[in-house]
PDB file of C-alpha atoms in Angstrom:
ATOM      1  CA  MET A   1      13.257 -15.044 -42.489  1.00  0.00           C
ATOM      2  CA  THR A   2      14.709 -15.480 -39.032  1.00  0.00           C
ATOM      3  CA  TYR A   3      16.983 -13.973 -36.427  1.00  0.00           C
ATOM      4  CA  VAL A   4      20.453 -15.351 -35.741  1.00  0.00           C
ATOM      5  CA  ILE A   5      22.654 -15.307 -32.662  1.00  0.00           C
ATOM      6  CA  THR A   6      26.133 -14.301 -33.773  1.00  0.00           C
ATOM      7  CA  SER A   7      29.528 -15.175 -32.364  1.00  0.00           C
ATOM      8  CA  LYS A   8      29.317 -12.117 -30.066  1.00  0.00           C
ATOM      9  CA  CYS A   9      27.361 -14.442 -27.758  1.00  0.00           C
ATOM     10  CA  VAL A  10      30.278 -16.879 -27.354  1.00  0.00           C
ATOM     11  CA  ASP A  11      31.054 -17.385 -23.669  1.00  0.00           C
ATOM     12  CA  VAL A  12      28.392 -14.815 -22.663  1.00  0.00           C
ATOM     13  CA  CYS A  13      25.295 -17.006 -23.001  1.00  0.00           C
ATOM     14  CA  ASP A  14      23.052 -14.440 -21.360  1.00  0.00           C
ATOM     15  CA  THR A  15      19.532 -15.869 -21.274  1.00  0.00           C
ATOM     16  CA  ALA A  16      17.505 -12.625 -21.317  1.00  0.00           C
ATOM     17  CA  CYS A  17      16.460 -13.502 -24.871  1.00  0.00           C
ATOM     18  CA  LEU A  18      14.854 -16.753 -23.663  1.00  0.00           C
ATOM     19  CA  ARG A  19      12.326 -14.935 -21.491  1.00  0.00           C
ATOM     20  CA  VAL A  20      10.881 -12.867 -24.339  1.00  0.00           C
ATOM     21  CA  CYS A  21      10.790 -15.419 -27.166  1.00  0.00           C
ATOM     22  CA  PRO A  22       7.133 -16.322 -27.810  1.00  0.00           C
ATOM     23  CA  MET A  23       8.120 -19.493 -29.683  1.00  0.00           C
ATOM     24  CA  ASP A  24      10.696 -20.966 -27.271  1.00  0.00           C
ATOM     25  CA  CYS A  25      13.033 -21.356 -30.227  1.00  0.00           C
ATOM     26  CA  ILE A  26      16.191 -20.124 -28.494  1.00  0.00           C
ATOM     27  CA  LEU A  27      18.281 -23.107 -27.490  1.00  0.00           C
ATOM     28  CA  GLY A  28      21.624 -23.818 -25.958  1.00  0.00           C
ATOM     29  CA  PRO A  29      24.200 -23.280 -25.123  1.00  0.00           C
ATOM     30  CA  HIS A  30      25.931 -24.913 -28.078  1.00  0.00           C
ATOM     31  CA  GLU A  31      29.696 -24.431 -28.452  1.00  0.00           C
ATOM     32  CA  GLY A  32      29.624 -21.604 -25.932  1.00  0.00           C
ATOM     33  CA  GLN A  33      26.642 -19.682 -27.269  1.00  0.00           C
ATOM     34  CA  MET A  34      22.877 -19.729 -27.525  1.00  0.00           C
ATOM     35  CA  VAL A  35      21.265 -20.484 -30.926  1.00  0.00           C
ATOM     36  CA  ILE A  36      17.912 -19.780 -32.572  1.00  0.00           C
ATOM     37  CA  ASP A  37      16.112 -22.622 -34.329  1.00  0.00           C
ATOM     38  CA  PRO A  38      15.513 -21.162 -37.817  1.00  0.00           C
ATOM     39  CA  ASP A  39      12.605 -23.541 -38.395  1.00  0.00           C
ATOM     40  CA  GLU A  40      10.749 -22.224 -35.342  1.00  0.00           C
ATOM     41  CA  CYS A  41      11.612 -18.492 -35.349  1.00  0.00           C
ATOM     42  CA  ILE A  42       8.676 -16.299 -36.437  1.00  0.00           C
ATOM     43  CA  ASP A  43      10.865 -13.249 -37.137  1.00  0.00           C
ATOM     44  CA  CYS A  44       9.297 -11.103 -34.408  1.00  0.00           C
ATOM     45  CA  GLY A  45      12.614  -9.623 -33.228  1.00  0.00           C
ATOM     46  CA  ALA A  46      11.657  -9.584 -29.539  1.00  0.00           C
ATOM     47  CA  CYS A  47      14.932 -11.266 -28.602  1.00  0.00           C
ATOM     48  CA  ALA A  48      17.208  -8.799 -30.401  1.00  0.00           C
ATOM     49  CA  SER A  49      16.464  -5.867 -28.113  1.00  0.00           C
ATOM     50  CA  GLU A  50      16.994  -8.013 -24.986  1.00  0.00           C
ATOM     51  CA  CYS A  51      20.527  -9.152 -25.823  1.00  0.00           C
ATOM     52  CA  PRO A  52      23.038  -7.247 -23.657  1.00  0.00           C
ATOM     53  CA  VAL A  53      25.876  -7.784 -26.164  1.00  0.00           C
ATOM     54  CA  ASP A  54      23.890  -7.089 -29.371  1.00  0.00           C
ATOM     55  CA  ALA A  55      24.592 -10.605 -30.618  1.00  0.00           C
ATOM     56  CA  ILE A  56      21.149 -11.153 -32.183  1.00  0.00           C
ATOM     57  CA  VAL A  57      20.696  -9.892 -35.730  1.00  0.00           C
ATOM     58  CA  HIS A  58      18.328 -10.469 -38.627  1.00  0.00           C
ATOM     59  CA  GLU A  59      19.615 -13.190 -40.936  1.00  0.00           C
ATOM     60  CA  SER A  60      20.133 -10.615 -43.696  1.00  0.00           C
ATOM     61  CA  GLN A  61      22.827  -9.023 -41.490  1.00  0.00           C
ATOM     62  CA  ALA A  62      24.511 -12.248 -40.331  1.00  0.00           C
ATOM     63  CA  SER A  63      27.671 -13.744 -41.764  1.00  0.00           C
ATOM     64  CA  ALA A  64      27.521 -17.081 -43.565  1.00  0.00           C
ATOM     65  CA  ALA A  65      29.511 -18.630 -40.696  1.00  0.00           C
ATOM     66  CA  ASP A  66      27.040 -17.366 -38.083  1.00  0.00           C
ATOM     67  CA  LEU A  67      24.078 -18.621 -40.151  1.00  0.00           C
ATOM     68  CA  GLN A  68      25.641 -22.069 -40.460  1.00  0.00           C
ATOM     69  CA  ARG A  69      26.713 -22.296 -36.791  1.00  0.00           C
ATOM     70  CA  ASN A  70      23.240 -21.248 -35.664  1.00  0.00           C
ATOM     71  CA  ALA A  71      21.419 -23.764 -37.893  1.00  0.00           C
ATOM     72  CA  ASP A  72      23.823 -26.610 -37.075  1.00  0.00           C
ATOM     73  CA  GLY A  73      23.648 -25.885 -33.350  1.00  0.00           C
ATOM     74  CA  ALA A  74      19.855 -25.848 -33.334  1.00  0.00           C
ATOM     75  CA  ARG A  75      19.718 -29.103 -35.282  1.00  0.00           C
ATOM     76  CA  LEU A  76      22.150 -30.853 -32.910  1.00  0.00           C
ATOM     77  CA  ILE A  77      20.356 -29.647 -29.799  1.00  0.00           C
ATOM     78  CA  ARG A  78      16.989 -30.811 -31.173  1.00  0.00           C
ATOM     79  CA  LEU A  79      18.465 -34.200 -32.089  1.00  0.00           C
ATOM     80  CA  ARG A  80      20.003 -34.664 -28.637  1.00  0.00           C
ATOM     81  CA  SER A  81      16.807 -33.704 -26.866  1.00  0.00           C
ATOM     82  CA  SER A  82      14.739 -36.157 -28.894  1.00  0.00           C
ATOM     83  CA  ALA A  83      17.194 -39.069 -28.749  1.00  0.00           C
ATOM     84  CA  PRO A  84      16.068 -41.979 -26.592  1.00  0.00           C
ATOM     85  CA  THR A  85      18.217 -42.679 -23.582  1.00  0.00           C
ATOM     86  CA  ALA A  86      19.837 -46.068 -23.132  1.00  0.00           C
ATOM     87  CA  PRO A  87      18.451 -48.200 -20.321  1.00  0.00           C
ATOM     88  CA  ARG A  88      20.644 -48.349 -17.251  1.00  0.00           C
ATOM     89  CA  THR A  89      22.216 -51.724 -16.592  1.00  0.00           C
ATOM     90  CA  GLY A  90      23.356 -53.338 -13.400  1.00  0.00           C
ATOM     91  CA  GLU A  91      20.872 -51.670 -11.080  1.00  0.00           C
TER      92      GLU A  91
END
């Protein structure tokens, strides 16, 4: 089980949740909101009480769209951060 950042976070992107996450699994922003990596979340709930817009919910309370957006966002951010950078040319 995991926590999910819902669409209430869109364009808010408050980072209070980042400071309390013991797993550093909150990433972003992605498409205007923060996301939680479902593979890293330990279901502690520390982030939920820190969110000023109540955008963080347990996955059992999240919509299918929020679950998908959260998982896809986390996957894309992880892929981008692990992708090798191209060497610079002409310098």
